[in-house]
């Protein structure tokens, strides 16, 4: 026994994989067969049987509707206020003239009740003795005595109080009811010959099988006239149902609550289950073919995949970051997957060390480029401020020059102190206040600005001088064709772990092509590091793209930038929106 277990463990990896997948394929095949029978075949069979019941019910409802139309027609005649008086006078007429006059009135009553449309063959009125008085069309096919028609036919429906009966004679079905008033006094009888061809159309064209409509006595009233017949008919126990007869035909039936007629649809069993058996056979053939193809594929794949593992394992053992082309040498060949896993783990550790070194070098390079970008902005800012101070000095505004020098001193201290270090958003806003105070000396009352920020702005970290380029862009470009006063509004808010900075002006807004160009360039630099590593440090005139890329160096993919005109809100100007995350790991 021990030897057998030991030998079983010595199977090759390829054999073990093949046996495992073979067992799995057999299990899947069994589950699929059970699934097809339980989830597909059984519901499909139930749905097919339910569809047969629904079809029988629909045919029965269509026939009931036609009978109900005749019932409503008879009710309209009985509702006539002259029908009872006319019938009474007709029975008591002493001359042919009076009798003909009353008959004409009866025809007028029938004409008014029938209206322009008629879905019947003819209509007749009999007196209370059952003698024919008149018919609507006068076709001559109506019996002279109503009692003869009822007596000669065993097919129909029994009287129910003051209801109606249905009588079939050859190819005609007659709807017969009494003409009586509210007191139950009988004045005569009304007979409506229903259109057998119309009823036949309701039962024709049923793809489910042949249709038969029988009365309570088992006599056929309408439906299929040839082909399979219902042998040894017995009245069904339920109003609706589905049975299988001795010839393996499916027989669905539905009983009418108004006429008592029973609608049968007889369908050969093969027609009902043929498609189901086809689905079952095709499913089994398909899964069997897939199993065979899968087995052959697994056999070829395992042979081609597992044999080179030994060579790959020994190569991985000796691979390193600087040597990727080692030749395969001989190694122990037992327990291949375990050795391969150990070699792979060792490789991952060495690769991780190399990646850490690369990340450290990239971090240093990003910091250097960040400092370079900031150094580009400082000379540009100083040049603009000194130009404004010189103008104020020429105009003799000593107090203005003093204030501007103080603002300039604070700004220069902010720019040159630790230029590579990050600052808070509150510091950036304070520097922006100095800048706007300096610029306002030039535009005086034509320029209005305001800054609103939450108290938590001191917790938000940014590179230096990223807000000033956006404000400077508003002053230099946004108000070129706009009448003063010019307004600049800066708002900072925090919510749900995010901070949002909005710079809004009332200028003429961005041209559509320029706005699309800026957004396209921002989209191209999906990661700030990659963008700056592949492009020169210089960014032209130190515009908005410079600041955006500096923010991307710090926030990577956790920064959202948007720019849009305010025209959609009924305002003028444009809005620049920057949203970032408060997460501390910036790189």
JSON list of C-alpha atoms in Angstrom, two decimals, residues 128-335:
[
{"chain": "A", "resi": 128, "resn": "UNK", "atom": "CA", "xyz": [-95.24, 33.91, -28.83]},
{"chain": "A", "resi": 129, "resn": "UNK", "atom": "CA", "xyz": [-96.57, 30.85, -30.60]},
{"chain": "A", "resi": 130, "resn": "UNK", "atom": "CA", "xyz": [-93.25, 30.39, -32.37]},
{"chain": "A", "resi": 131, "resn": "UNK", "atom": "CA", "xyz": [-94.58, 31.45, -35.80]},
{"chain": "A", "resi": 132, "resn": "UNK", "atom": "CA", "xyz": [-92.23, 33.50, -37.98]},
{"chain": "A", "resi": 133, "resn": "UNK", "atom": "CA", "xyz": [-93.39, 37.12, -38.23]},
{"chain": "A", "resi": 134, "resn": "UNK", "atom": "CA", "xyz": [-90.52, 38.69, -40.20]},
{"chain": "A", "resi": 135, "resn": "UNK", "atom": "CA", "xyz": [-86.81, 38.57, -40.88]},
{"chain": "A", "resi": 136, "resn": "UNK", "atom": "CA", "xyz": [-84.37, 41.40, -41.41]},
{"chain": "A", "resi": 137, "resn": "UNK", "atom": "CA", "xyz": [-83.01, 40.28, -44.80]},
{"chain": "A", "resi": 138, "resn": "UNK", "atom": "CA", "xyz": [-85.79, 37.87, -45.79]},
{"chain": "A", "resi": 139, "resn": "UNK", "atom": "CA", "xyz": [-83.35, 35.28, -47.05]},
{"chain": "A", "resi": 140, "resn": "UNK", "atom": "CA", "xyz": [-85.96, 32.49, -46.83]},
{"chain": "A", "resi": 141, "resn": "UNK", "atom": "CA", "xyz": [-83.59, 30.09, -45.01]},
{"chain": "A", "resi": 142, "resn": "UNK", "atom": "CA", "xyz": [-85.30, 30.58, -41.67]},
{"chain": "A", "resi": 143, "resn": "UNK", "atom": "CA", "xyz": [-87.77, 27.92, -40.45]},
{"chain": "A", "resi": 144, "resn": "UNK", "atom": "CA", "xyz": [-91.41, 29.03, -40.33]},
{"chain": "A", "resi": 145, "resn": "UNK", "atom": "CA", "xyz": [-91.84, 27.50, -36.88]},
{"chain": "A", "resi": 146, "resn": "UNK", "atom": "CA", "xyz": [-89.30, 28.11, -34.14]},
{"chain": "A", "resi": 147, "resn": "UNK", "atom": "CA", "xyz": [-90.32, 24.91, -32.38]},
{"chain": "A", "resi": 148, "resn": "UNK", "atom": "CA", "xyz": [-89.26, 22.86, -35.43]},
{"chain": "A", "resi": 149, "resn": "UNK", "atom": "CA", "xyz": [-85.77, 24.35, -35.38]},
{"chain": "A", "resi": 150, "resn": "UNK", "atom": "CA", "xyz": [-85.31, 23.73, -31.65]},
{"chain": "A", "resi": 151, "resn": "UNK", "atom": "CA", "xyz": [-86.89, 20.25, -31.70]},
{"chain": "A", "resi": 152, "resn": "UNK", "atom": "CA", "xyz": [-84.88, 19.02, -34.70]},
{"chain": "A", "resi": 153, "resn": "UNK", "atom": "CA", "xyz": [-81.58, 19.95, -33.14]},
{"chain": "A", "resi": 154, "resn": "UNK", "atom": "CA", "xyz": [-80.01, 18.27, -30.15]},
{"chain": "A", "resi": 155, "resn": "UNK", "atom": "CA", "xyz": [-77.12, 20.72, -30.17]},
{"chain": "A", "resi": 156, "resn": "UNK", "atom": "CA", "xyz": [-77.35, 23.85, -28.13]},
{"chain": "A", "resi": 157, "resn": "UNK", "atom": "CA", "xyz": [-77.63, 25.39, -24.75]},
{"chain": "A", "resi": 158, "resn": "UNK", "atom": "CA", "xyz": [-80.51, 24.92, -22.31]},
{"chain": "A", "resi": 159, "resn": "UNK", "atom": "CA", "xyz": [-82.76, 27.78, -21.34]},
{"chain": "A", "resi": 160, "resn": "UNK", "atom": "CA", "xyz": [-81.62, 29.67, -18.26]},
{"chain": "A", "resi": 161, "resn": "UNK", "atom": "CA", "xyz": [-84.48, 31.84, -17.04]},
{"chain": "A", "resi": 162, "resn": "UNK", "atom": "CA", "xyz": [-84.93, 34.64, -19.53]},
{"chain": "A", "resi": 163, "resn": "UNK", "atom": "CA", "xyz": [-81.56, 33.94, -21.14]},
{"chain": "A", "resi": 164, "resn": "UNK", "atom": "CA", "xyz": [-80.80, 32.55, -24.57]},
{"chain": "A", "resi": 165, "resn": "UNK", "atom": "CA", "xyz": [-80.12, 29.27, -26.31]},
{"chain": "A", "resi": 166, "resn": "UNK", "atom": "CA", "xyz": [-77.65, 28.41, -29.08]},
{"chain": "A", "resi": 167, "resn": "UNK", "atom": "CA", "xyz": [-78.89, 26.00, -31.75]},
{"chain": "A", "resi": 168, "resn": "UNK", "atom": "CA", "xyz": [-76.92, 24.55, -34.67]},
{"chain": "A", "resi": 169, "resn": "UNK", "atom": "CA", "xyz": [-78.57, 23.40, -37.90]},
{"chain": "A", "resi": 170, "resn": "UNK", "atom": "CA", "xyz": [-76.09, 22.17, -40.49]},
{"chain": "A", "resi": 171, "resn": "UNK", "atom": "CA", "xyz": [-73.76, 25.13, -41.08]},
{"chain": "A", "resi": 172, "resn": "UNK", "atom": "CA", "xyz": [-75.81, 27.72, -39.20]},
{"chain": "A", "resi": 173, "resn": "UNK", "atom": "CA", "xyz": [-75.72, 28.58, -35.49]},
{"chain": "A", "resi": 174, "resn": "UNK", "atom": "CA", "xyz": [-78.77, 30.48, -34.23]},
{"chain": "A", "resi": 175, "resn": "UNK", "atom": "CA", "xyz": [-78.89, 32.72, -31.18]},
{"chain": "A", "resi": 176, "resn": "UNK", "atom": "CA", "xyz": [-82.47, 32.51, -29.77]},
{"chain": "A", "resi": 177, "resn": "UNK", "atom": "CA", "xyz": [-83.95, 34.41, -26.84]},
{"chain": "A", "resi": 178, "resn": "UNK", "atom": "CA", "xyz": [-87.41, 35.41, -25.58]},
{"chain": "A", "resi": 179, "resn": "UNK", "atom": "CA", "xyz": [-88.88, 38.85, -26.07]},
{"chain": "A", "resi": 180, "resn": "UNK", "atom": "CA", "xyz": [-90.26, 39.61, -22.63]},
{"chain": "A", "resi": 181, "resn": "UNK", "atom": "CA", "xyz": [-90.81, 42.67, -20.47]},
{"chain": "A", "resi": 182, "resn": "UNK", "atom": "CA", "xyz": [-89.68, 43.32, -16.90]},
{"chain": "A", "resi": 183, "resn": "UNK", "atom": "CA", "xyz": [-92.65, 41.43, -15.54]},
{"chain": "A", "resi": 184, "resn": "UNK", "atom": "CA", "xyz": [-91.63, 38.29, -17.42]},
{"chain": "A", "resi": 185, "resn": "UNK", "atom": "CA", "xyz": [-94.46, 38.47, -19.93]},
{"chain": "A", "resi": 186, "resn": "UNK", "atom": "CA", "xyz": [-93.41, 36.77, -23.17]},
{"chain": "A", "resi": 187, "resn": "UNK", "atom": "CA", "xyz": [-94.36, 38.54, -26.43]},
{"chain": "A", "resi": 188, "resn": "UNK", "atom": "CA", "xyz": [-92.36, 36.41, -28.83]},
{"chain": "A", "resi": 189, "resn": "UNK", "atom": "CA", "xyz": [-88.88, 35.20, -29.73]},
{"chain": "A", "resi": 190, "resn": "UNK", "atom": "CA", "xyz": [-85.83, 36.73, -31.38]},
{"chain": "A", "resi": 191, "resn": "UNK", "atom": "CA", "xyz": [-83.52, 34.56, -33.52]},
{"chain": "A", "resi": 192, "resn": "UNK", "atom": "CA", "xyz": [-80.12, 35.73, -34.82]},
{"chain": "A", "resi": 193, "resn": "UNK", "atom": "CA", "xyz": [-78.39, 33.56, -37.38]},
{"chain": "A", "resi": 194, "resn": "UNK", "atom": "CA", "xyz": [-74.67, 33.93, -36.67]},
{"chain": "A", "resi": 195, "resn": "UNK", "atom": "CA", "xyz": [-72.16, 33.89, -39.52]},
{"chain": "A", "resi": 196, "resn": "UNK", "atom": "CA", "xyz": [-70.57, 30.44, -39.41]},
{"chain": "A", "resi": 197, "resn": "UNK", "atom": "CA", "xyz": [-67.80, 31.56, -41.82]},
{"chain": "A", "resi": 198, "resn": "UNK", "atom": "CA", "xyz": [-66.86, 34.34, -39.40]},
{"chain": "A", "resi": 199, "resn": "UNK", "atom": "CA", "xyz": [-66.67, 31.92, -36.48]},
{"chain": "A", "resi": 200, "resn": "UNK", "atom": "CA", "xyz": [-64.64, 29.52, -38.61]},
{"chain": "A", "resi": 201, "resn": "UNK", "atom": "CA", "xyz": [-62.06, 32.25, -39.28]},
{"chain": "A", "resi": 202, "resn": "UNK", "atom": "CA", "xyz": [-61.56, 32.65, -35.54]},
{"chain": "A", "resi": 203, "resn": "UNK", "atom": "CA", "xyz": [-60.48, 29.02, -35.28]},
{"chain": "A", "resi": 204, "resn": "UNK", "atom": "CA", "xyz": [-58.47, 28.79, -38.52]},
{"chain": "A", "resi": 205, "resn": "UNK", "atom": "CA", "xyz": [-54.75, 29.40, -38.75]},
{"chain": "A", "resi": 206, "resn": "UNK", "atom": "CA", "xyz": [-53.91, 28.07, -35.29]},
{"chain": "A", "resi": 207, "resn": "UNK", "atom": "CA", "xyz": [-50.40, 26.67, -35.63]},
{"chain": "A", "resi": 208, "resn": "UNK", "atom": "CA", "xyz": [-50.73, 24.72, -32.38]},
{"chain": "A", "resi": 209, "resn": "UNK", "atom": "CA", "xyz": [-53.08, 22.16, -33.93]},
{"chain": "A", "resi": 210, "resn": "UNK", "atom": "CA", "xyz": [-56.71, 21.47, -34.86]},
{"chain": "A", "resi": 211, "resn": "UNK", "atom": "CA", "xyz": [-59.46, 23.39, -33.07]},
{"chain": "A", "resi": 212, "resn": "UNK", "atom": "CA", "xyz": [-62.81, 21.90, -32.01]},
{"chain": "A", "resi": 213, "resn": "UNK", "atom": "CA", "xyz": [-65.61, 23.70, -30.16]},
{"chain": "A", "resi": 214, "resn": "UNK", "atom": "CA", "xyz": [-68.15, 21.39, -28.50]},
{"chain": "A", "resi": 215, "resn": "UNK", "atom": "CA", "xyz": [-71.24, 22.08, -26.41]},
{"chain": "A", "resi": 216, "resn": "UNK", "atom": "CA", "xyz": [-72.00, 20.55, -23.01]},
{"chain": "A", "resi": 217, "resn": "UNK", "atom": "CA", "xyz": [-73.46, 17.43, -24.69]},
{"chain": "A", "resi": 218, "resn": "UNK", "atom": "CA", "xyz": [-70.28, 16.80, -26.69]},
{"chain": "A", "resi": 219, "resn": "UNK", "atom": "CA", "xyz": [-71.74, 17.89, -30.05]},
{"chain": "A", "resi": 220, "resn": "UNK", "atom": "CA", "xyz": [-69.45, 19.94, -32.26]},
{"chain": "A", "resi": 221, "resn": "UNK", "atom": "CA", "xyz": [-70.63, 23.53, -32.76]},
{"chain": "A", "resi": 222, "resn": "UNK", "atom": "CA", "xyz": [-67.75, 24.84, -34.89]},
{"chain": "A", "resi": 223, "resn": "UNK", "atom": "CA", "xyz": [-64.02, 24.42, -35.56]},
{"chain": "A", "resi": 224, "resn": "UNK", "atom": "CA", "xyz": [-62.10, 21.94, -37.69]},
{"chain": "A", "resi": 225, "resn": "UNK", "atom": "CA", "xyz": [-64.35, 19.85, -39.88]},
{"chain": "A", "resi": 226, "resn": "UNK", "atom": "CA", "xyz": [-61.84, 17.22, -40.96]},
{"chain": "A", "resi": 227, "resn": "UNK", "atom": "CA", "xyz": [-58.80, 15.40, -39.66]},
{"chain": "A", "resi": 228, "resn": "UNK", "atom": "CA", "xyz": [-58.43, 14.17, -36.11]},
{"chain": "A", "resi": 229, "resn": "UNK", "atom": "CA", "xyz": [-61.62, 13.95, -34.07]},
{"chain": "A", "resi": 230, "resn": "UNK", "atom": "CA", "xyz": [-62.20, 13.65, -30.36]},
{"chain": "A", "resi": 231, "resn": "UNK", "atom": "CA", "xyz": [-63.02, 9.96, -29.79]},
{"chain": "A", "resi": 232, "resn": "UNK", "atom": "CA", "xyz": [-64.96, 8.81, -26.72]},
{"chain": "A", "resi": 233, "resn": "UNK", "atom": "CA", "xyz": [-65.51, 12.39, -25.56]},
{"chain": "A", "resi": 234, "resn": "UNK", "atom": "CA", "xyz": [-66.11, 12.99, -21.87]},
{"chain": "A", "resi": 235, "resn": "UNK", "atom": "CA", "xyz": [-66.84, 16.30, -20.22]},
{"chain": "A", "resi": 236, "resn": "UNK", "atom": "CA", "xyz": [-63.66, 17.70, -18.62]},
{"chain": "A", "resi": 237, "resn": "UNK", "atom": "CA", "xyz": [-63.54, 18.06, -14.85]},
{"chain": "A", "resi": 238, "resn": "UNK", "atom": "CA", "xyz": [-61.96, 21.54, -14.88]},
{"chain": "A", "resi": 239, "resn": "UNK", "atom": "CA", "xyz": [-62.69, 24.68, -16.88]},
{"chain": "A", "resi": 240, "resn": "UNK", "atom": "CA", "xyz": [-59.13, 24.83, -18.24]},
{"chain": "A", "resi": 241, "resn": "UNK", "atom": "CA", "xyz": [-56.49, 22.15, -18.55]},
{"chain": "A", "resi": 242, "resn": "UNK", "atom": "CA", "xyz": [-54.13, 20.06, -20.64]},
{"chain": "A", "resi": 243, "resn": "UNK", "atom": "CA", "xyz": [-54.31, 16.28, -21.16]},
{"chain": "A", "resi": 244, "resn": "UNK", "atom": "CA", "xyz": [-52.68, 13.60, -23.31]},
{"chain": "A", "resi": 245, "resn": "UNK", "atom": "CA", "xyz": [-55.00, 11.23, -25.15]},
{"chain": "A", "resi": 246, "resn": "UNK", "atom": "CA", "xyz": [-54.33, 7.62, -26.17]},
{"chain": "A", "resi": 247, "resn": "UNK", "atom": "CA", "xyz": [-52.83, 8.70, -29.50]},
{"chain": "A", "resi": 248, "resn": "UNK", "atom": "CA", "xyz": [-50.18, 10.77, -27.60]},
{"chain": "A", "resi": 249, "resn": "UNK", "atom": "CA", "xyz": [-51.83, 14.00, -28.69]},
{"chain": "A", "resi": 250, "resn": "UNK", "atom": "CA", "xyz": [-51.77, 17.00, -26.40]},
{"chain": "A", "resi": 251, "resn": "UNK", "atom": "CA", "xyz": [-55.35, 18.26, -25.87]},
{"chain": "A", "resi": 252, "resn": "UNK", "atom": "CA", "xyz": [-55.78, 21.68, -24.25]},
{"chain": "A", "resi": 253, "resn": "UNK", "atom": "CA", "xyz": [-59.30, 22.84, -23.39]},
{"chain": "A", "resi": 254, "resn": "UNK", "atom": "CA", "xyz": [-61.05, 25.95, -22.09]},
{"chain": "A", "resi": 255, "resn": "UNK", "atom": "CA", "xyz": [-64.74, 26.21, -21.09]},
{"chain": "A", "resi": 256, "resn": "UNK", "atom": "CA", "xyz": [-66.76, 29.35, -21.77]},
{"chain": "A", "resi": 257, "resn": "UNK", "atom": "CA", "xyz": [-68.61, 30.66, -18.71]},
{"chain": "A", "resi": 258, "resn": "UNK", "atom": "CA", "xyz": [-71.29, 32.33, -20.87]},
{"chain": "A", "resi": 259, "resn": "UNK", "atom": "CA", "xyz": [-72.10, 29.78, -23.59]},
{"chain": "A", "resi": 260, "resn": "UNK", "atom": "CA", "xyz": [-70.88, 26.58, -21.92]},
{"chain": "A", "resi": 261, "resn": "UNK", "atom": "CA", "xyz": [-68.98, 25.69, -25.09]},
{"chain": "A", "resi": 262, "resn": "UNK", "atom": "CA", "xyz": [-65.67, 23.87, -24.64]},
{"chain": "A", "resi": 263, "resn": "UNK", "atom": "CA", "xyz": [-62.79, 24.84, -26.92]},
{"chain": "A", "resi": 264, "resn": "UNK", "atom": "CA", "xyz": [-60.30, 22.04, -27.65]},
{"chain": "A", "resi": 265, "resn": "UNK", "atom": "CA", "xyz": [-56.94, 22.31, -29.42]},
{"chain": "A", "resi": 266, "resn": "UNK", "atom": "CA", "xyz": [-55.51, 18.92, -30.43]},
{"chain": "A", "resi": 267, "resn": "UNK", "atom": "CA", "xyz": [-51.76, 18.92, -31.13]},
{"chain": "A", "resi": 268, "resn": "UNK", "atom": "CA", "xyz": [-49.58, 15.89, -31.94]},
{"chain": "A", "resi": 269, "resn": "UNK", "atom": "CA", "xyz": [-47.03, 15.21, -29.21]},
{"chain": "A", "resi": 270, "resn": "UNK", "atom": "CA", "xyz": [-44.18, 15.31, -31.70]},
{"chain": "A", "resi": 271, "resn": "UNK", "atom": "CA", "xyz": [-45.14, 18.86, -32.68]},
{"chain": "A", "resi": 272, "resn": "UNK", "atom": "CA", "xyz": [-45.10, 19.93, -29.04]},
{"chain": "A", "resi": 273, "resn": "UNK", "atom": "CA", "xyz": [-41.89, 18.25, -27.90]},
{"chain": "A", "resi": 274, "resn": "UNK", "atom": "CA", "xyz": [-40.01, 18.07, -31.19]},
{"chain": "A", "resi": 275, "resn": "UNK", "atom": "CA", "xyz": [-38.25, 21.42, -30.72]},
{"chain": "A", "resi": 276, "resn": "UNK", "atom": "CA", "xyz": [-37.51, 20.60, -27.08]},
{"chain": "A", "resi": 277, "resn": "UNK", "atom": "CA", "xyz": [-35.86, 17.30, -28.01]},
{"chain": "A", "resi": 278, "resn": "UNK", "atom": "CA", "xyz": [-33.87, 19.11, -30.70]},
{"chain": "A", "resi": 279, "resn": "UNK", "atom": "CA", "xyz": [-32.60, 21.63, -28.15]},
{"chain": "A", "resi": 280, "resn": "UNK", "atom": "CA", "xyz": [-31.65, 18.83, -25.78]},
{"chain": "A", "resi": 281, "resn": "UNK", "atom": "CA", "xyz": [-29.83, 16.83, -28.46]},
{"chain": "A", "resi": 282, "resn": "UNK", "atom": "CA", "xyz": [-28.01, 19.86, -29.84]},
{"chain": "A", "resi": 283, "resn": "UNK", "atom": "CA", "xyz": [-26.95, 20.92, -26.34]},
{"chain": "A", "resi": 284, "resn": "UNK", "atom": "CA", "xyz": [-25.51, 17.50, -25.53]},
{"chain": "A", "resi": 285, "resn": "UNK", "atom": "CA", "xyz": [-23.70, 17.29, -28.88]},
{"chain": "A", "resi": 286, "resn": "UNK", "atom": "CA", "xyz": [-22.31, 20.78, -28.47]},
{"chain": "A", "resi": 287, "resn": "UNK", "atom": "CA", "xyz": [-20.97, 20.27, -24.95]},
{"chain": "A", "resi": 288, "resn": "UNK", "atom": "CA", "xyz": [-19.50, 16.88, -25.93]},
{"chain": "A", "resi": 289, "resn": "UNK", "atom": "CA", "xyz": [-17.71, 18.46, -28.88]},
{"chain": "A", "resi": 290, "resn": "UNK", "atom": "CA", "xyz": [-16.43, 21.26, -26.65]},
{"chain": "A", "resi": 291, "resn": "UNK", "atom": "CA", "xyz": [-15.18, 18.72, -24.13]},
{"chain": "A", "resi": 292, "resn": "UNK", "atom": "CA", "xyz": [-13.26, 16.81, -26.79]},
{"chain": "A", "resi": 293, "resn": "UNK", "atom": "CA", "xyz": [-11.73, 19.98, -28.20]},
{"chain": "A", "resi": 294, "resn": "UNK", "atom": "CA", "xyz": [-10.84, 21.15, -24.69]},
{"chain": "A", "resi": 295, "resn": "UNK", "atom": "CA", "xyz": [-9.19, 17.85, -23.85]},
{"chain": "A", "resi": 296, "resn": "UNK", "atom": "CA", "xyz": [-7.06, 17.90, -27.00]},
{"chain": "A", "resi": 297, "resn": "UNK", "atom": "CA", "xyz": [-6.16, 21.53, -26.36]},
{"chain": "A", "resi": 298, "resn": "UNK", "atom": "CA", "xyz": [-5.19, 20.81, -22.74]},
{"chain": "A", "resi": 299, "resn": "UNK", "atom": "CA", "xyz": [-3.07, 17.83, -23.85]},
{"chain": "A", "resi": 300, "resn": "UNK", "atom": "CA", "xyz": [-1.12, 19.90, -26.37]},
{"chain": "A", "resi": 301, "resn": "UNK", "atom": "CA", "xyz": [-0.86, 22.92, -24.10]},
{"chain": "A", "resi": 302, "resn": "UNK", "atom": "CA", "xyz": [0.44, 21.06, -21.07]},
{"chain": "A", "resi": 303, "resn": "UNK", "atom": "CA", "xyz": [3.02, 19.24, -23.17]},
{"chain": "A", "resi": 304, "resn": "UNK", "atom": "CA", "xyz": [4.30, 22.50, -24.71]},
{"chain": "A", "resi": 305, "resn": "UNK", "atom": "CA", "xyz": [4.02, 24.52, -21.49]},
{"chain": "A", "resi": 306, "resn": "UNK", "atom": "CA", "xyz": [5.29, 22.26, -18.72]},
{"chain": "A", "resi": 307, "resn": "UNK", "atom": "CA", "xyz": [8.32, 20.75, -20.41]},
{"chain": "A", "resi": 308, "resn": "UNK", "atom": "CA", "xyz": [10.22, 24.07, -20.72]},
{"chain": "A", "resi": 309, "resn": "UNK", "atom": "CA", "xyz": [9.59, 24.92, -17.04]},
{"chain": "A", "resi": 310, "resn": "UNK", "atom": "CA", "xyz": [12.82, 23.28, -15.89]},
{"chain": "A", "resi": 311, "resn": "UNK", "atom": "CA", "xyz": [14.87, 25.35, -18.28]},
{"chain": "A", "resi": 312, "resn": "UNK", "atom": "CA", "xyz": [13.02, 28.50, -17.33]},
{"chain": "A", "resi": 313, "resn": "UNK", "atom": "CA", "xyz": [13.48, 27.79, -13.61]},
{"chain": "A", "resi": 314, "resn": "UNK", "atom": "CA", "xyz": [17.27, 27.51, -13.76]},
{"chain": "A", "resi": 315, "resn": "UNK", "atom": "CA", "xyz": [17.47, 30.68, -15.85]},
{"chain": "A", "resi": 316, "resn": "UNK", "atom": "CA", "xyz": [15.38, 32.63, -13.31]},
{"chain": "A", "resi": 317, "resn": "UNK", "atom": "CA", "xyz": [17.70, 31.53, -10.48]},
{"chain": "A", "resi": 318, "resn": "UNK", "atom": "CA", "xyz": [20.62, 33.42, -12.02]},
{"chain": "A", "resi": 319, "resn": "UNK", "atom": "CA", "xyz": [18.91, 36.40, -13.60]},
{"chain": "A", "resi": 320, "resn": "UNK", "atom": "CA", "xyz": [19.59, 39.94, -12.28]},
{"chain": "A", "resi": 321, "resn": "UNK", "atom": "CA", "xyz": [19.01, 43.54, -13.32]},
{"chain": "A", "resi": 322, "resn": "UNK", "atom": "CA", "xyz": [22.15, 43.80, -15.43]},
{"chain": "A", "resi": 323, "resn": "UNK", "atom": "CA", "xyz": [22.24, 40.30, -16.91]},
{"chain": "A", "resi": 324, "resn": "UNK", "atom": "CA", "xyz": [19.12, 39.11, -18.75]},
{"chain": "A", "resi": 325, "resn": "UNK", "atom": "CA", "xyz": [20.70, 36.64, -21.23]},
{"chain": "A", "resi": 326, "resn": "UNK", "atom": "CA", "xyz": [21.95, 33.75, -19.09]},
{"chain": "A", "resi": 327, "resn": "UNK", "atom": "CA", "xyz": [22.20, 30.29, -20.65]},
{"chain": "A", "resi": 328, "resn": "UNK", "atom": "CA", "xyz": [20.24, 27.41, -19.15]},
{"chain": "A", "resi": 329, "resn": "UNK", "atom": "CA", "xyz": [22.25, 25.00, -16.99]},
{"chain": "A", "resi": 330, "resn": "UNK", "atom": "CA", "xyz": [21.40, 21.82, -15.15]},
{"chain": "A", "resi": 331, "resn": "UNK", "atom": "CA", "xyz": [19.53, 22.06, -11.86]},
{"chain": "A", "resi": 332, "resn": "UNK", "atom": "CA", "xyz": [17.76, 19.51, -9.60]},
{"chain": "A", "resi": 333, "resn": "UNK", "atom": "CA", "xyz": [14.63, 18.34, -11.41]},
{"chain": "A", "resi": 334, "resn": "UNK", "atom": "CA", "xyz": [12.35, 17.24, -8.59]},
{"chain": "A", "resi": 335, "resn": "UNK", "atom": "CA", "xyz": [9.40, 19.35, -7.43]}
]
